[in-house]
Tab-separated table of C-alpha atoms in Angstrom:
chain	number	residue	atom	x	y	z
A	1	MET	CA	68.501	97.546	101.048
A	2	ILE	CA	67.157	99.817	98.008
A	3	LEU	CA	67.883	99.443	94.450
A	4	ALA	CA	70.862	101.803	94.299
A	5	ASP	CA	72.436	99.869	96.964
A	6	LYS	CA	71.770	96.660	95.129
A	7	ILE	CA	73.283	97.649	91.967
A	8	ILE	CA	76.294	99.033	93.863
A	9	GLU	CA	76.956	95.862	95.888
A	10	ASN	CA	76.218	93.333	92.829
A	11	ARG	CA	78.459	95.457	90.509
A	12	LYS	CA	81.438	95.254	93.031
A	13	LYS	CA	80.864	91.562	93.564
A	14	ASN	CA	81.500	91.238	89.885
A	15	GLY	CA	84.545	93.491	89.993
A	16	TRP	CA	83.209	96.016	87.425
A	17	SER	CA	83.753	99.654	87.453
A	18	GLN	CA	80.615	101.902	86.570
A	19	GLU	CA	82.066	102.435	82.873
A	20	GLU	CA	82.103	98.461	82.548
A	21	LEU	CA	78.649	98.026	83.580
A	22	ALA	CA	77.506	100.822	81.613
A	23	ASP	CA	79.257	99.144	78.554
A	24	LYS	CA	77.309	95.917	79.226
A	25	LEU	CA	74.028	97.586	79.403
A	26	GLY	CA	74.633	100.145	76.575
A	27	VAL	CA	74.078	103.216	78.619
A	28	SER	CA	76.473	106.057	79.767
A	29	ARG	CA	78.464	105.824	82.898
A	30	GLN	CA	76.396	108.865	84.188
A	31	SER	CA	73.188	106.809	83.782
A	32	VAL	CA	74.688	104.120	86.149
A	33	SER	CA	76.121	106.796	88.628
A	34	LYS	CA	72.570	108.124	88.972
A	35	TRP	CA	70.998	104.865	89.583
A	36	GLU	CA	73.512	104.089	92.482
A	37	GLY	CA	73.108	107.506	93.745
A	38	ALA	CA	69.289	107.005	93.751
A	39	GLN	CA	68.907	110.007	91.662
A	40	ALA	CA	67.177	107.979	88.698
A	41	ILE	CA	65.771	104.592	88.399
A	42	PRO	CA	66.480	102.382	85.479
A	43	ASP	CA	63.482	101.261	83.235
A	44	MET	CA	62.142	97.807	83.250
A	45	LYS	CA	64.262	96.663	80.097
A	46	LYS	CA	67.497	97.715	81.925
A	47	ILE	CA	66.122	96.056	85.111
A	48	VAL	CA	65.805	92.889	83.262
A	49	GLN	CA	69.420	93.242	81.874
A	50	LEU	CA	70.778	93.937	85.350
A	51	ALA	CA	68.968	90.881	86.646
A	52	GLU	CA	70.647	88.703	84.106
A	53	LEU	CA	74.195	90.152	84.349
A	54	PHE	CA	74.056	89.861	88.357
A	55	GLY	CA	72.343	86.403	88.232
A	56	VAL	CA	69.477	87.477	90.371
A	57	THR	CA	65.780	87.973	90.043
A	58	THR	CA	63.894	91.093	89.211
A	59	ASP	CA	62.009	90.893	92.226
A	60	TYR	CA	65.113	90.921	94.196
A	61	LEU	CA	66.181	93.968	92.676
A	62	LEU	CA	62.784	95.800	92.869
A	63	LYS	CA	61.455	94.719	96.318
A	64	ASP	CA	63.499	95.667	99.366
A	65	GLU	CA	62.405	92.751	101.498
A	66	ILE	CA	63.327	90.065	98.889
A	67	GLU	CA	66.531	88.221	99.464
A	68	GLU	CA	68.963	87.617	96.595
A	69	THR	CA	68.041	84.533	94.738
A	70	ALA	CA	70.353	83.486	91.917
A	71	LEU	CA	69.437	82.740	88.429
A	72	THR	CA	72.098	80.567	87.908
A	73	THR	CA	74.805	78.272	89.796
A	74	ALA	CA	77.605	80.316	88.095
A	75	VAL	CA	80.144	81.657	90.497
A	76	TYR	CA	81.701	84.992	89.824
A	77	THR	CA	85.220	84.459	90.478
A	78	ASP	CA	86.624	85.984	87.396
A	79	PHE	CA	87.655	89.201	88.839
A	80	SER	CA	87.369	88.700	92.391
A	81	LEU	CA	90.300	88.182	94.918
A	82	GLU	CA	90.782	85.224	97.267
A	83	GLU	CA	88.847	86.990	100.013
A	84	ASP	CA	85.159	86.720	98.623
A	85	VAL	CA	83.345	87.985	101.671
A	86	PRO	CA	83.209	91.767	101.330
A	87	VAL	CA	84.263	93.800	104.172
A	88	LYS	CA	81.938	96.544	105.484
A	89	VAL	CA	83.029	100.185	105.280
A	90	THR	CA	81.121	102.692	107.432
A	91	MET	CA	80.814	106.269	106.941
A	92	GLU	CA	82.946	106.714	109.953
A	93	ASP	CA	85.510	104.376	108.473
A	94	ALA	CA	85.520	106.117	104.933
A	95	ASN	CA	86.051	109.594	106.581
A	96	LYS	CA	88.765	108.275	108.823
A	97	PHE	CA	90.588	106.631	105.724
A	98	LEU	CA	90.183	109.906	103.445
A	99	GLU	CA	91.510	112.048	106.351
A	100	TYR	CA	94.566	109.893	106.773
A	101	ASN	CA	95.079	109.705	103.242
A	102	GLU	CA	95.011	113.328	102.568
A	103	ARG	CA	97.519	113.840	105.507
A	104	ALA	CA	100.024	111.160	104.397
A	105	ALA	CA	100.082	112.185	100.682
A	106	GLY	CA	102.337	115.155	101.447
A	107	PRO	CA	104.876	113.439	103.589
A	108	ILE	CA	104.842	110.320	101.418
A	109	SER	CA	105.349	112.158	98.290
A	110	ALA	CA	107.991	114.225	99.767
A	111	GLY	CA	109.849	111.116	100.812
A	112	VAL	CA	109.637	109.800	97.223
A	113	MET	CA	111.180	113.218	95.986
A	114	VAL	CA	113.984	112.772	98.617
A	115	CYS	CA	114.731	109.332	97.343
A	116	ILE	CA	115.060	110.887	93.677
A	117	ILE	CA	117.420	113.836	94.412
A	118	SER	CA	119.288	112.068	97.248
A	119	ALA	CA	122.270	111.757	94.584
A	120	VAL	CA	122.184	115.415	94.107
A	121	PRO	CA	124.488	116.396	96.920
A	122	LEU	CA	126.810	113.705	95.664
A	123	LEU	CA	127.093	115.073	92.129
A	124	VAL	CA	127.621	118.414	93.203
A	125	LEU	CA	130.499	117.669	95.503
A	126	LEU	CA	132.009	115.673	92.917
A	127	GLY	CA	131.758	118.402	90.473
A	128	LEU	CA	133.127	121.032	92.855
A	129	SER	CA	136.044	118.604	94.014
A	130	GLY	CA	136.972	118.028	90.321
A	131	ALA	CA	137.168	121.789	89.908
A	132	GLY	CA	139.468	122.067	92.719
A	133	LYS	CA	136.999	124.199	94.570
A	134	LEU	CA	136.965	122.047	97.739
A	135	PRO	CA	139.500	121.994	100.535
A	136	PHE	CA	139.707	118.045	100.433
A	137	SER	CA	140.323	115.163	97.875
A	138	GLU	CA	137.905	113.798	95.635
A	139	TYR	CA	137.552	110.599	97.674
A	140	THR	CA	136.635	112.625	100.623
A	141	ALA	CA	133.907	114.551	98.446
A	142	THR	CA	132.706	111.316	97.464
A	143	MET	CA	132.482	109.713	100.779
A	144	VAL	CA	130.552	112.735	102.264
A	145	GLY	CA	128.198	112.723	99.477
A	146	ILE	CA	127.624	109.285	100.144
A	147	ILE	CA	126.689	109.796	103.743
A	148	ILE	CA	124.363	112.522	102.931
A	149	LEU	CA	122.619	110.287	100.034
A	150	LEU	CA	122.190	107.433	102.521
A	151	SER	CA	121.119	109.741	105.442
A	152	LEU	CA	118.328	111.288	102.960
A	153	ILE	CA	117.224	107.841	101.995
A	154	ALA	CA	117.151	106.738	105.803
A	155	CYS	CA	114.906	109.918	106.463
A	156	ALA	CA	112.432	108.848	103.606
A	157	VAL	CA	112.389	105.230	104.426
A	158	THR	CA	111.619	106.541	108.215
A	159	ILE	CA	108.700	108.408	106.677
A	160	PHE	CA	107.433	105.392	104.756
A	161	ILE	CA	107.609	102.947	107.585
A	162	VAL	CA	105.910	105.376	110.230
A	163	LEU	CA	103.012	106.488	107.804
A	164	GLY	CA	102.727	102.818	106.540
A	165	MET	CA	102.316	101.633	110.237
A	166	LYS	CA	99.697	104.327	110.762
A	167	GLY	CA	97.721	103.312	107.555
A	168	LYS	CA	97.991	99.655	108.412
A	169	THR	CA	94.299	99.837	109.425
A	170	PHE	CA	93.136	100.675	106.072
A	171	GLU	CA	95.279	97.910	104.145
A	172	TYR	CA	92.185	95.974	103.413
A	173	LEU	CA	90.762	98.612	100.786
A	174	ASN	CA	93.694	97.535	98.676
A	175	GLU	CA	93.554	93.911	98.945
A	176	LYS	CA	89.786	92.889	99.781
A	177	ASN	CA	86.473	93.364	98.337
A	178	ILE	CA	84.535	96.088	100.136
A	179	ASP	CA	80.822	96.652	100.816
A	180	THR	CA	80.218	100.379	101.719
A	181	ASP	CA	77.188	101.560	103.636
A	182	TYR	CA	74.636	103.611	102.195
A	183	GLY	CA	75.984	107.156	101.439
A	184	VAL	CA	79.571	106.447	101.338
A	185	SER	CA	79.693	106.227	97.507
A	186	GLY	CA	77.819	109.589	97.090
A	187	MET	CA	80.333	111.329	99.743
A	188	ALA	CA	83.481	109.817	97.868
A	189	LYS	CA	82.034	110.910	94.400
A	190	GLU	CA	81.437	114.430	95.606
A	191	LYS	CA	84.849	114.784	97.052
A	192	ARG	CA	86.320	113.235	94.191
A	193	SER	CA	84.444	115.813	91.719
A	194	LYS	CA	85.583	118.616	93.829
A	195	TYR	CA	89.152	117.586	93.657
A	196	ALA	CA	89.184	116.802	89.893
A	197	GLY	CA	90.533	120.241	88.837
A	198	THR	CA	93.326	120.157	91.345
A	199	HIS	CA	94.044	116.728	90.450
A	200	THR	CA	94.530	117.616	86.637
A	201	ARG	CA	96.654	120.651	87.181
A	202	MET	CA	99.100	118.605	89.523
A	203	MET	CA	99.211	115.677	86.944
A	204	VAL	CA	99.884	118.163	83.995
A	205	ILE	CA	102.601	120.194	86.141
A	206	GLY	CA	104.192	116.809	87.249
A	207	VAL	CA	104.164	115.416	83.849
A	208	VAL	CA	105.683	118.521	81.978
A	209	LEU	CA	108.495	118.818	84.916
A	210	CYS	CA	109.463	115.111	84.049
A	211	ILE	CA	109.731	115.819	80.367
A	212	LEU	CA	111.653	119.090	80.676
A	213	ALA	CA	114.016	117.536	83.313
A	214	ALA	CA	116.112	116.157	80.216
A	215	ILE	CA	116.525	119.667	78.942
A	216	PRO	CA	119.326	120.521	81.018
A	217	LEU	CA	121.310	117.392	80.518
A	218	PHE	CA	120.872	117.457	76.716
A	219	ILE	CA	122.174	121.070	76.680
A	220	THR	CA	125.245	120.165	78.945
A	221	SER	CA	126.154	117.156	77.012
A	222	ILE	CA	125.855	118.953	73.480
A	223	SER	CA	128.141	121.764	74.919
A	224	GLY	CA	130.828	119.196	75.887
A	225	TYR	CA	132.237	122.195	77.939
A	226	THR	CA	134.414	121.725	80.892
A	227	THR	CA	135.624	124.705	82.953
A	228	ALA	CA	137.233	125.313	86.409
A	229	LYS	CA	134.954	128.426	86.721
A	230	MET	CA	132.000	126.336	86.534
A	231	GLY	CA	133.190	123.748	88.855
A	232	GLY	CA	134.123	121.029	86.418
A	233	SER	CA	131.972	119.065	83.968
A	234	LEU	CA	128.624	120.829	83.304
A	235	VAL	CA	127.222	117.268	82.452
A	236	ILE	CA	127.387	116.472	86.315
A	237	TYR	CA	125.264	119.635	87.162
A	238	GLY	CA	122.973	118.727	84.185
A	239	VAL	CA	122.322	115.383	85.670
A	240	ALA	CA	121.765	116.954	89.223
A	241	LEU	CA	119.203	119.484	87.754
A	242	LEU	CA	117.441	116.649	86.009
A	243	LEU	CA	117.073	114.697	89.097
A	244	THR	CA	115.771	117.498	90.949
A	245	LEU	CA	113.133	118.534	88.414
A	246	ILE	CA	112.058	114.950	88.167
A	247	GLY	CA	111.822	114.700	92.012
A	248	ILE	CA	109.745	117.657	92.056
A	249	GLY	CA	107.408	116.406	89.119
A	250	VAL	CA	107.184	112.878	90.905
A	251	LYS	CA	106.359	114.478	94.039
A	252	LEU	CA	103.295	116.063	92.418
A	253	LEU	CA	102.209	113.009	90.863
A	254	VAL	CA	102.404	110.847	93.735
A	255	GLN	CA	100.575	113.399	96.064
A	256	THR	CA	97.762	113.944	93.846
A	257	SER	CA	97.446	110.192	92.889
A	258	MET	CA	97.231	109.342	96.372
A	259	ILE	CA	94.599	111.699	97.195
A	260	ASN	CA	92.552	110.854	94.009
A	261	ASN	CA	93.119	107.093	94.567
A	262	GLY	CA	91.508	107.414	97.909
A	263	TYR	CA	88.280	108.098	96.681
A	264	ASN	CA	88.778	105.361	93.942
A	265	LYS	CA	89.403	102.816	96.763
A	266	LEU	CA	86.125	103.385	98.362
A	267	LEU	CA	84.254	103.535	94.974
A	268	GLU	CA	86.206	100.362	93.721
A	269	ASP	CA	86.935	102.420	90.493
A	270	GLY	CA	89.940	102.759	88.377
A	271	ASP	CA	92.818	100.724	89.521
A	272	TYR	CA	90.906	99.555	92.303
A	273	THR	CA	88.252	97.386	90.783
A	274	ARG	CA	88.533	93.767	91.888
A	275	PHE	CA	90.085	92.822	88.618
A	276	ASN	CA	92.840	95.437	89.063
A	277	LYS	CA	93.381	94.731	92.791
A	278	ARG	CA	94.522	91.207	91.628
A	279	ALA	CA	96.552	92.534	88.841
A	280	SER	CA	98.432	94.965	91.010
A	281	LYS	CA	99.474	92.065	93.708
A	282	TRP	CA	103.165	92.155	92.476
A	283	ASP	CA	103.505	95.980	91.924
A	284	GLY	CA	105.375	96.496	95.217
A	285	ILE	CA	108.077	93.803	94.359
A	286	TYR	CA	108.528	95.170	90.682
A	287	TRP	CA	109.599	98.587	91.964
A	288	ALA	CA	111.580	96.920	94.828
A	289	ILE	CA	113.661	95.147	91.992
A	290	ALA	CA	113.755	98.473	90.112
A	291	VAL	CA	115.355	100.383	93.202
A	292	ALA	CA	117.849	97.619	93.891
A	293	ILE	CA	118.953	97.750	90.106
A	294	TYR	CA	119.415	101.431	90.364
A	295	LEU	CA	121.367	101.611	93.493
A	296	ALA	CA	123.534	98.468	92.758
A	297	TRP	CA	124.492	99.938	89.186
A	298	SER	CA	125.100	103.248	90.784
A	299	PHE	CA	127.336	102.349	93.564
A	300	ILE	CA	129.250	99.541	91.628
A	301	THR	CA	130.115	102.230	88.640
A	302	MET	CA	129.820	105.312	90.473
A	303	ASP	CA	128.395	106.684	87.143
A	304	TRP	CA	125.230	108.555	88.298
A	305	GLN	CA	125.100	110.644	85.375
A	306	THR	CA	124.023	107.585	83.470
A	307	THR	CA	122.315	105.353	85.916
A	308	TRP	CA	119.335	107.599	86.207
A	309	ILE	CA	118.091	105.916	82.970
A	310	VAL	CA	116.646	103.088	85.077
A	311	TRP	CA	113.664	104.986	85.830
A	312	PRO	CA	112.246	105.725	82.769
A	313	ILE	CA	113.136	102.321	81.529
A	314	ALA	CA	111.398	101.015	84.419
A	315	GLY	CA	108.262	103.215	83.909
A	316	VAL	CA	108.120	101.837	80.344
A	317	VAL	CA	108.513	98.312	81.273
A	318	PHE	CA	106.046	98.572	84.157
A	319	ALA	CA	103.305	99.596	81.673
A	320	ALA	CA	104.029	96.835	79.618
A	321	TYR	CA	104.271	94.438	82.736
A	322	LYS	CA	100.766	95.636	83.909
A	323	GLU	CA	99.489	94.838	80.683
A	324	ILE	CA	100.900	91.408	80.304
A	325	ILE	CA	99.470	90.569	84.013
A	326	LYS	CA	95.989	91.608	82.849
A	327	MET	CA	96.083	89.508	79.820
A	328	ILE	CA	96.943	86.566	81.884
A	329	LEU	CA	94.329	87.062	84.300
A	330	ARG	CA	91.737	87.585	81.398
A	331	ALA	CA	92.751	84.403	79.874
A	332	LYS	CA	91.862	82.571	83.069
A	333	ARG	CA	88.373	83.891	83.075
């Protein structure tokens, strides 16, 4: 094992990102990246610092044939998961994962969008029914809208289940520590770098759409205008347009985040350092509760033009929740 691989292996064992290791050494992230990519070699002062940080000897770092020898008996469990033994990821495994991840990003993000806009047909039918533009009663319009809503959600859930089963092989990347073969990190970094421009554009467009989505609702609410020619209260259509724009924006955000996170998983960077993996353990439960609250409130009150507020609130609370979890985990170090 060469020095570059030893730096990568020991950095990941301690759950540090390249940025975190660079901060500890007083160097730039680019320097650490070059060391790990075998494009440069740290000077002796940095070698000594690395040995102290990793708890190994300088001989171990510098000589390929020397096995790891701990300088201390300290156990680095601060940022680790319960699974201490890293899972080996070969170049073939990495390519298969990235191929699956890129293929699945589109359908899964579309499923998320469908869940968000599933109430739009119901809102439109209620608006048209209230304006007397449908040949059946408001009750029938409501039932038809609910059937469409549930059908759309069922389609989305089917997508999640099917692609989730196909991706089950790669679940360990989310849950366990990994040890990548030589060349995997370089390949993932190169692909992430090439995708960076597209990722930034999609993130910007997605965020802008989510922000602008509230404008139609504000306009229709301020107008307070109801007319049979427009098919009932404009507020209903404002909410429908709001959900549509948010759905499109979220699709872009989810799709590009999935692709970019695929590279981060292989590199154990960003949200996929060992510390952040541990902090994300309960994220699925949080969002399941948010969905349950949204659907329960919506169906009980049938006030769809108000219940959408669950999502921006859930987003803000989620950010706070993540920081609280990280603070608790750091306190246990």
